Amino acid sequence: MMRKSILTFGAVAAAALTAGCQQPADTSANATNAQQAAGKRPASDYLSQPLVKDIFTADPSAHVWNGKIYVYPSHDIDGPTPEDDLGSHFEMRDYRVLRMDRIGGPVTLGPVALDVDDVPWAEKQMWAPDAAKKGDTYYLYFPAKDKEGAFRIGVATSKDPMGPFKAQPQPIKGSYSIDPAVFTDDDGQSYMYFGGIWGGQLQRNVNGAYDPNGSKTDLGQDDKPALAPRVAKMTGDMLEFAETPRVVQIVDDQGKPLLGGDHDRRFFEASWMHKYKGKYYFSYSTGDTHYLAYGTGDSPYGPFTYKGRIMEPVEGWTTHHSIVEWNGKWWLFYADTQLSGQTRLRNVKVTELHYNPDGTIQTINPFVTEATQGTAKP
Ligand code: FUB
């Protein structure tokens, strides 16, 4: 199944936007006008609104530092490459950080925090990043393709959470695939979760080295355990893996690994870890079935028992999320294609996340329903 929008009614609007401007990513007013002219869904149909309209953003990794909310998204741009199953149309070249004093308040869009031209080993496709803080240093973790076309994960540092960040000369040793998410446990130990199938190349890294001729999608074995994300402890300086990455098992309620053919539940990409009432919540995207799903466990290494969906499909091929606590409430950051109607040009959003008394997460519908009418924000 091609990585293209599952709701394509906005494509005409986006075409109008991109045809008319040299820098479509920076033309919010044009975007809004084009959507309205094309008869796109009204803004009131969406559960929440884009955090920024001046650029296109996706894959929001949110953190609360010094009382402020920082969001590290991908910076989507409109490139020439046609859409394909490998996500070749995600041609991002830099990162910009968002800052908010409060959720629902004004959003500050930072300048370029890191550009692919300033990363010696990277060639293209600066995909979903994450960030971490240790002491007075901020770490930006990012996947990018190296000169051989293999995804690796790099790290860059700054004394300012908004950047600019300075990249390490080499990717993290032993890193591969995409979508790093760095979680720091209560004892101060940090772990990186990562991986993604199809264009994320996890299936091309199963034998300890990148195989450029490996499968384009997954293992191709529907009745065998699905490819699983990876986790590795970080070294004290946060710049390297302290161990060989381990497989993160996602299991059903019988303790059996989810199977490759179980596309509604198996891992695709977009790892995130958070802790709630002492439990570890590993969440992820199911990719071609378009859900955000999660499992819970008792250790940062898992196994994680599948518990359900966090979010139903958004407008666009996929979403990618993060979950943080702020001001005594829990928040889901995610993305859709409200502004453009094009998979490659996304916009990040935030909405409140609710737990049931038994610790399960209430599934969110990204569109306004009768039940959520009048509650939509920010
Ligand atoms: O944004 C590029 C890629 O698309 C990300 O790395 C994936 O998680 C998906 O959102």
GROMACS .gro file of C-alpha atoms and ligand atoms in nm:
model
  388
    1MET     CA    1   0.000   0.000   0.000
    2MET     CA    2   0.146   0.331  -0.107
    3ARG     CA    3   0.234   0.583   0.163
    4LYS     CA    4  -0.017   0.839   0.046
    5SER     CA    5  -0.303   1.025   0.206
    6ILE     CA    6  -0.603   0.813   0.296
    7LEU     CA    7  -0.824   1.121   0.279
    8THR     CA    8  -0.728   1.308  -0.031
    9PHE     CA    9  -0.989   1.580  -0.050
   10GLY     CA   10  -0.726   1.846   0.025
   11ALA     CA   11  -0.490   1.754  -0.257
   12VAL     CA   12  -0.630   2.017  -0.490
   13ALA     CA   13  -0.580   2.282  -0.228
   14ALA     CA   14  -0.220   2.181  -0.172
   15ALA     CA   15  -0.151   2.178  -0.545
   16ALA     CA   16  -0.282   2.533  -0.561
   17LEU     CA   17  -0.058   2.627  -0.271
   18THR     CA   18   0.257   2.472  -0.410
   19ALA     CA   19   0.205   2.593  -0.765
   20GLY     CA   20   0.172   2.953  -0.662
   21CYS     CA   21   0.467   3.001  -0.428
   22GLN     CA   22   0.840   2.963  -0.435
   23GLN     CA   23   0.845   2.869  -0.068
   24PRO     CA   24   0.514   2.697  -0.006
   25ALA     CA   25   0.616   2.582   0.341
   26ASP     CA   26   0.623   2.939   0.464
   27THR     CA   27   0.294   3.071   0.332
   28SER     CA   28   0.030   3.016   0.595
   29ALA     CA   29  -0.223   3.265   0.460
   30ASN     CA   30  -0.201   3.114   0.114
   31ALA     CA   31  -0.251   2.769   0.262
   32THR     CA   32  -0.565   2.874   0.440
   33ASN     CA   33  -0.708   3.049   0.136
   34ALA     CA   34  -0.630   2.757  -0.092
   35GLN     CA   35  -0.801   2.510   0.141
   36GLN     CA   36  -1.111   2.720   0.167
   37ALA     CA   37  -1.123   2.768  -0.210
   38ALA     CA   38  -1.105   2.391  -0.261
   39GLY     CA   39  -1.390   2.324  -0.018
   40LYS     CA   40  -1.182   2.133   0.233
   41ARG     CA   41  -1.320   2.021   0.569
   42PRO     CA   42  -1.389   2.319   0.795
   43ALA     CA   43  -1.143   2.369   1.079
   44SER     CA   44  -1.423   2.295   1.323
   45ASP     CA   45  -1.425   1.929   1.207
   46TYR     CA   46  -1.084   1.868   1.362
   47LEU     CA   47  -1.037   1.791   1.729
   48SER     CA   48  -0.747   2.037   1.750
   49GLN     CA   49  -0.578   2.297   1.535
   50PRO     CA   50  -0.223   2.317   1.394
   51LEU     CA   51   0.029   2.458   1.643
   52VAL     CA   52   0.208   2.649   1.369
   53LYS     CA   53   0.100   2.752   1.021
   54ASP     CA   54   0.418   2.929   0.909
   55ILE     CA   55   0.593   2.604   0.821
   56PHE     CA   56   0.483   2.242   0.780
   57THR     CA   57   0.573   2.018   1.073
   58ALA     CA   58   0.533   1.650   1.172
   59ASP     CA   59   0.653   1.385   1.419
   60PRO     CA   60   0.632   1.610   1.728
   61SER     CA   61   0.845   1.499   2.023
   62ALA     CA   62   0.741   1.711   2.320
   63HIS     CA   63   0.930   1.771   2.646
   64VAL     CA   64   0.871   1.990   2.948
   65TRP     CA   65   1.185   2.166   3.061
   66ASN     CA   66   1.210   2.459   3.303
   67GLY     CA   67   0.830   2.486   3.305
   68LYS     CA   68   0.806   2.539   2.929
   69ILE     CA   69   0.694   2.296   2.659
   70TYR     CA   70   0.945   2.231   2.380
   71VAL     CA   71   0.841   2.041   2.068
   72TYR     CA   72   1.097   1.885   1.836
   73PRO     CA   73   0.920   1.812   1.505
   74SER     CA   74   1.027   1.716   1.157
   75HIS     CA   75   1.021   2.017   0.922
   76ASP     CA   76   0.828   1.902   0.616
   77ILE     CA   77   0.911   2.058   0.281
   78ASP     CA   78   0.770   2.020  -0.067
   79GLY     CA   79   1.030   1.834  -0.271
   80PRO     CA   80   1.025   1.692  -0.623
   81THR     CA   81   1.027   1.319  -0.539
   82PRO     CA   82   0.704   1.129  -0.611
   83GLU     CA   83   0.531   0.945  -0.327
   84ASP     CA   84   0.633   0.583  -0.278
   85ASP     CA   85   0.620   0.307  -0.016
   86LEU     CA   86   0.965   0.400   0.112
   87GLY     CA   87   0.867   0.754   0.207
   88SER     CA   88   1.114   0.899  -0.046
   89HIS     CA   89   0.887   1.206  -0.061
   90PHE     CA   90   0.983   1.298   0.297
   91GLU     CA   91   1.282   1.507   0.193
   92MET     CA   92   1.334   1.713   0.506
   93ARG     CA   93   1.662   1.903   0.540
   94ASP     CA   94   1.655   2.075   0.878
   95TYR     CA   95   1.492   2.104   1.218
   96ARG     CA   96   1.319   2.392   1.392
   97VAL     CA   97   1.202   2.381   1.753
   98LEU     CA   98   0.867   2.503   1.892
   99ARG     CA   99   0.828   2.652   2.241
  100MET     CA  100   0.517   2.724   2.446
  101ASP     CA  101   0.477   2.870   2.793
  102ARG     CA  102   0.145   2.688   2.819
  103ILE     CA  103  -0.057   2.452   2.607
  104GLY     CA  104  -0.310   2.656   2.415
  105GLY     CA  105  -0.091   2.968   2.437
  106PRO     CA  106   0.124   3.134   2.169
  107VAL     CA  107   0.384   2.913   2.001
  108THR     CA  108   0.735   3.042   1.933
  109LEU     CA  109   0.892   2.898   1.620
  110GLY     CA  110   1.269   2.885   1.655
  111PRO     CA  111   1.525   2.943   1.378
  112VAL     CA  112   1.700   2.650   1.209
  113ALA     CA  113   1.833   2.433   1.491
  114LEU     CA  114   2.026   2.188   1.273
  115ASP     CA  115   2.072   2.164   0.896
  116VAL     CA  116   2.168   1.849   0.706
  117ASP     CA  117   2.459   2.043   0.552
  118ASP     CA  118   2.608   2.073   0.900
  119VAL     CA  119   2.604   1.699   0.966
  120PRO     CA  120   2.923   1.551   0.818
  121TRP     CA  121   2.791   1.195   0.775
  122ALA     CA  122   2.434   1.272   0.662
  123GLU     CA  123   2.312   1.319   0.308
  124LYS     CA  124   1.935   1.358   0.320
  125GLN     CA  125   1.598   1.288   0.480
  126MET     CA  126   1.617   1.434   0.829
  127TRP     CA  127   1.322   1.235   0.968
  128ALA     CA  128   1.151   1.225   1.307
  129PRO     CA  129   1.378   1.360   1.585
  130ASP     CA  130   1.368   1.357   1.963
  131ALA     CA  131   1.556   1.548   2.229
  132ALA     CA  132   1.684   1.494   2.582
  133LYS     CA  133   1.835   1.704   2.861
  134LYS     CA  134   2.112   1.608   3.097
  135GLY     CA  135   2.260   1.868   3.329
  136ASP     CA  136   2.273   2.190   3.133
  137THR     CA  137   2.312   2.022   2.792
  138TYR     CA  138   2.037   1.947   2.541
  139TYR     CA  139   2.071   1.658   2.297
  140LEU     CA  140   1.895   1.640   1.962
  141TYR     CA  141   1.867   1.286   1.823
  142PHE     CA  142   1.781   1.250   1.456
  143PRO     CA  143   1.772   0.989   1.180
  144ALA     CA  144   1.909   1.067   0.836
  145LYS     CA  145   2.032   0.873   0.537
  146ASP     CA  146   2.408   0.845   0.507
  147LYS     CA  147   2.597   0.857   0.177
  148GLU     CA  148   2.521   0.486   0.117
  149GLY     CA  149   2.148   0.540   0.155
  150ALA     CA  150   2.131   0.369   0.496
  151PHE     CA  151   1.942   0.537   0.779
  152ARG     CA  152   2.159   0.604   1.085
  153ILE     CA  153   2.087   0.799   1.401
  154GLY     CA  154   2.289   1.105   1.490
  155VAL     CA  155   2.316   1.327   1.794
  156ALA     CA  156   2.381   1.700   1.824
  157THR     CA  157   2.425   1.912   2.136
  158SER     CA  158   2.343   2.262   2.253
  159LYS     CA  159   2.323   2.465   2.572
  160ASP     CA  160   1.993   2.609   2.449
  161PRO     CA  161   1.686   2.385   2.399
  162MET     CA  162   1.599   2.589   2.088
  163GLY     CA  163   1.945   2.527   1.940
  164PRO     CA  164   2.146   2.575   1.730
  165PHE     CA  165   2.278   2.222   1.783
  166LYS     CA  166   2.625   2.100   1.689
  167ALA     CA  167   2.630   1.753   1.538
  168GLN     CA  168   2.876   1.481   1.632
  169PRO     CA  169   3.096   1.396   1.333
  170GLN     CA  170   2.972   1.035   1.313
  171PRO     CA  171   2.634   0.869   1.372
  172ILE     CA  172   2.585   0.678   1.697
  173LYS     CA  173   2.791   0.358   1.667
  174GLY     CA  174   2.567   0.057   1.604
  175SER     CA  175   2.265   0.274   1.518
  176TYR     CA  176   2.034   0.201   1.227
  177SER     CA  177   1.679   0.266   1.107
  178ILE     CA  178   1.469   0.566   1.218
  179ASP     CA  179   1.257   0.743   1.478
  180PRO     CA  180   1.473   0.771   1.791
  181ALA     CA  181   1.284   0.837   2.114
  182VAL     CA  182   1.491   0.890   2.427
  183PHE     CA  183   1.332   0.819   2.763
  184THR     CA  184   1.498   0.897   3.096
  185ASP     CA  185   1.382   0.682   3.386
  186ASP     CA  186   1.338   0.799   3.743
  187ASP     CA  187   1.689   0.674   3.832
  188GLY     CA  188   1.844   0.903   3.566
  189GLN     CA  189   1.927   0.623   3.318
  190SER     CA  190   1.832   0.707   2.959
  191TYR     CA  191   1.725   0.461   2.690
  192MET     CA  192   1.679   0.508   2.317
  193TYR     CA  193   1.392   0.333   2.142
  194PHE     CA  194   1.407   0.330   1.765
  195GLY     CA  195   1.313   0.156   1.442
  196GLY     CA  196   1.066   0.161   1.160
  197ILE     CA  197   0.978  -0.088   0.885
  198TRP     CA  198   0.931  -0.026   0.510
  199GLY     CA  199   1.115   0.302   0.432
  200GLY     CA  200   1.252   0.299   0.788
  201GLN     CA  201   1.471   0.001   0.687
  202LEU     CA  202   1.441  -0.208   1.005
  203GLN     CA  203   1.393  -0.516   0.783
  204ARG     CA  204   1.722  -0.438   0.611
  205ASN     CA  205   1.912  -0.447   0.941
  206VAL     CA  206   1.816  -0.784   1.086
  207ASN     CA  207   2.155  -0.949   1.040
  208GLY     CA  208   2.370  -0.692   1.215
  209ALA     CA  209   2.454  -0.486   0.903
  210TYR     CA  210   2.260  -0.280   0.651
  211ASP     CA  211   2.153  -0.488   0.350
  212PRO     CA  212   2.075  -0.253   0.060
  213ASN     CA  213   1.906  -0.540  -0.123
  214GLY     CA  214   1.686  -0.641   0.169
  215SER     CA  215   1.307  -0.641   0.161
  216LYS     CA  216   1.131  -0.313   0.088
  217THR     CA  217   0.860  -0.375   0.347
  218ASP     CA  218   0.898  -0.627   0.628
  219LEU     CA  219   1.005  -0.988   0.683
  220GLY     CA  220   0.731  -1.113   0.451
  221GLN     CA  221   0.632  -1.378   0.708
  222ASP     CA  222   0.282  -1.304   0.829
  223ASP     CA  223   0.265  -1.602   1.063
  224LYS     CA  224   0.597  -1.524   1.237
  225PRO     CA  225   0.663  -1.261   1.507
  226ALA     CA  226   0.656  -0.914   1.355
  227LEU     CA  227   0.969  -0.705   1.333
  228ALA     CA  228   1.002  -0.527   1.664
  229PRO     CA  229   1.145  -0.191   1.769
  230ARG     CA  230   1.482  -0.173   1.939
  231VAL     CA  231   1.600  -0.026   2.267
  232ALA     CA  232   1.947   0.052   2.400
  233LYS     CA  233   2.074   0.209   2.722
  234MET     CA  234   2.260   0.534   2.657
  235THR     CA  235   2.607   0.603   2.791
  236GLY     CA  236   2.646   0.860   3.069
  237ASP     CA  237   2.748   1.128   2.818
  238MET     CA  238   2.430   1.057   2.614
  239LEU     CA  239   2.632   1.030   2.291
  240GLU     CA  240   2.651   0.653   2.237
  241PHE     CA  241   2.473   0.326   2.304
  242ALA     CA  242   2.598   0.158   2.621
  243GLU     CA  243   2.491  -0.183   2.488
  244THR     CA  244   2.398  -0.362   2.170
  245PRO     CA  245   2.037  -0.267   2.090
  246ARG     CA  246   1.784  -0.522   2.216
  247VAL     CA  247   1.454  -0.629   2.061
  248VAL     CA  248   1.147  -0.475   2.228
  249GLN     CA  249   0.879  -0.742   2.244
  250ILE     CA  250   0.515  -0.641   2.199
  251VAL     CA  251   0.296  -0.933   2.304
  252ASP     CA  252  -0.072  -1.018   2.316
  253ASP     CA  253  -0.259  -1.091   2.638
  254GLN     CA  254  -0.136  -1.453   2.620
  255GLY     CA  255   0.224  -1.332   2.617
  256LYS     CA  256   0.275  -1.425   2.250
  257PRO     CA  257   0.458  -1.181   2.021
  258LEU     CA  258   0.230  -0.998   1.776
  259LEU     CA  259   0.261  -1.149   1.430
  260GLY     CA  260   0.381  -0.990   1.109
  261GLY     CA  261   0.035  -1.029   0.953
  262ASP     CA  262  -0.136  -0.850   1.241
  263HIS     CA  263  -0.123  -0.510   1.073
  264ASP     CA  264  -0.384  -0.361   1.307
  265ARG     CA  265  -0.156  -0.411   1.608
  266ARG     CA  266   0.203  -0.476   1.504
  267PHE     CA  267   0.478  -0.212   1.529
  268PHE     CA  268   0.552  -0.003   1.222
  269GLU     CA  269   0.740   0.312   1.343
  270ALA     CA  270   0.719   0.611   1.581
  271SER     CA  271   0.831   0.469   1.917
  272TRP     CA  272   0.752   0.664   2.232
  273MET     CA  273   0.795   0.574   2.598
  274HIS     CA  274   0.632   0.732   2.900
  275LYS     CA  275   0.569   0.624   3.254
  276TYR     CA  276   0.233   0.654   3.429
  277LYS     CA  277   0.174   0.542   3.787
  278GLY     CA  278   0.488   0.327   3.785
  279LYS     CA  279   0.405   0.142   3.459
  280TYR     CA  280   0.600   0.175   3.135
  281TYR     CA  281   0.385   0.268   2.834
  282PHE     CA  282   0.541   0.191   2.495
  283SER     CA  283   0.343   0.353   2.213
  284TYR     CA  284   0.388   0.345   1.836
  285SER     CA  285   0.228   0.379   1.495
  286THR     CA  286   0.084   0.079   1.309
  287GLY     CA  287   0.172   0.254   0.980
  288ASP     CA  288  -0.031   0.106   0.697
  289THR     CA  289  -0.337   0.065   0.924
  290HIS     CA  290  -0.290   0.420   1.053
  291TYR     CA  291  -0.341   0.372   1.429
  292LEU     CA  292  -0.147   0.494   1.727
  293ALA     CA  293  -0.128   0.191   1.957
  294TYR     CA  294   0.035   0.104   2.290
  295GLY     CA  295   0.134  -0.169   2.529
  296THR     CA  296   0.236  -0.160   2.893
  297GLY     CA  297   0.509  -0.335   3.090
  298ASP     CA  298   0.708  -0.339   3.412
  299SER     CA  299   1.053  -0.266   3.271
  300PRO     CA  300   1.188  -0.016   3.017
  301TYR     CA  301   1.302  -0.318   2.814
  302GLY     CA  302   0.954  -0.471   2.800
  303PRO     CA  303   0.791  -0.698   2.713
  304PHE     CA  304   0.492  -0.472   2.653
  305THR     CA  305   0.147  -0.622   2.648
  306TYR     CA  306  -0.070  -0.472   2.377
  307LYS     CA  307  -0.350  -0.268   2.534
  308GLY     CA  308  -0.525  -0.087   2.252
  309ARG     CA  309  -0.537   0.227   2.040
  310ILE     CA  310  -0.449   0.575   2.149
  311MET     CA  311  -0.578   0.741   1.834
  312GLU     CA  312  -0.788   0.645   1.533
  313PRO     CA  313  -0.654   0.739   1.186
  314VAL     CA  314  -0.593   1.106   1.120
  315GLU     CA  315  -0.624   1.283   0.786
  316GLY     CA  316  -0.307   1.184   0.601
  317TRP     CA  317  -0.124   0.853   0.562
  318THR     CA  318   0.006   0.833   0.912
  319THR     CA  319   0.067   1.012   1.233
  320HIS     CA  320   0.353   1.008   1.481
  321HIS     CA  321   0.316   1.122   1.836
  322SER     CA  322   0.456   1.194   2.179
  323ILE     CA  323   0.295   1.194   2.523
  324VAL     CA  324   0.390   1.430   2.807
  325GLU     CA  325   0.252   1.543   3.139
  326TRP     CA  326   0.211   1.915   3.182
  327ASN     CA  327   0.030   2.104   3.452
  328GLY     CA  328  -0.117   1.788   3.604
  329LYS     CA  329  -0.270   1.667   3.276
  330TRP     CA  330  -0.148   1.434   3.002
  331TRP     CA  331  -0.114   1.551   2.642
  332LEU     CA  332  -0.087   1.377   2.308
  333PHE     CA  333   0.111   1.560   2.040
  334TYR     CA  334   0.043   1.427   1.689
  335ALA     CA  335   0.019   1.545   1.328
  336ASP     CA  336  -0.221   1.541   1.036
  337THR     CA  337  -0.248   1.710   0.696
  338GLN     CA  338  -0.520   1.965   0.774
  339LEU     CA  339  -0.332   2.260   0.621
  340SER     CA  340  -0.223   2.100   0.294
  341GLY     CA  341  -0.414   1.778   0.231
  342GLN     CA  342  -0.079   1.628   0.125
  343THR     CA  343   0.098   1.348   0.309
  344ARG     CA  344   0.435   1.514   0.270
  345LEU     CA  345   0.321   1.846   0.420
  346ARG     CA  346   0.193   1.787   0.771
  347ASN     CA  347   0.111   2.002   1.073
  348VAL     CA  348   0.156   1.919   1.441
  349LYS     CA  349  -0.123   1.939   1.697
  350VAL     CA  350  -0.190   1.864   2.062
  351THR     CA  351  -0.491   1.730   2.248
  352GLU     CA  352  -0.552   1.608   2.600
  353LEU     CA  353  -0.514   1.236   2.671
  354HIS     CA  354  -0.726   1.061   2.934
  355TYR     CA  355  -0.668   0.741   3.131
  356ASN     CA  356  -0.934   0.507   3.260
  357PRO     CA  357  -0.919   0.411   3.628
  358ASP     CA  358  -0.748   0.080   3.531
  359GLY     CA  359  -0.465   0.269   3.358
  360THR     CA  360  -0.579   0.205   3.001
  361ILE     CA  361  -0.583   0.503   2.766
  362GLN     CA  362  -0.909   0.633   2.620
  363THR     CA  363  -0.896   0.615   2.240
  364ILE     CA  364  -0.902   0.957   2.076
  365ASN     CA  365  -1.091   1.036   1.756
  366PRO     CA  366  -0.895   1.311   1.575
  367PHE     CA  367  -1.221   1.450   1.435
  368VAL     CA  368  -1.493   1.624   1.632
  369THR     CA  369  -1.774   1.388   1.725
  370GLU     CA  370  -2.098   1.449   1.908
  371ALA     CA  371  -1.920   1.354   2.229
  372THR     CA  372  -1.633   1.598   2.178
  373GLN     CA  373  -1.836   1.885   2.026
  374GLY     CA  374  -1.745   2.207   2.202
  375THR     CA  375  -1.444   2.055   2.385
  376ALA     CA  376  -1.194   2.091   2.101
  377LYS     CA  377  -0.875   2.275   2.191
  378PRO     CA  378  -0.624   2.422   2.173
  379FUB     O1  379   0.845   1.207   0.887
  379FUB     C1  380   0.914   1.104   0.820
  379FUB     C2  381   0.873   0.971   0.873
  379FUB     O2  382   0.732   0.955   0.854
  379FUB     C3  383   0.892   0.955   1.020
  379FUB     O3  384   1.023   0.927   1.057
  379FUB     C4  385   0.793   0.851   1.047
  379FUB     O4  386   0.767   0.830   1.183
  379FUB     C5  387   0.674   0.900   0.969
  379FUB     O5  388   0.607   1.002   1.039
   0.00000   0.00000   0.00000
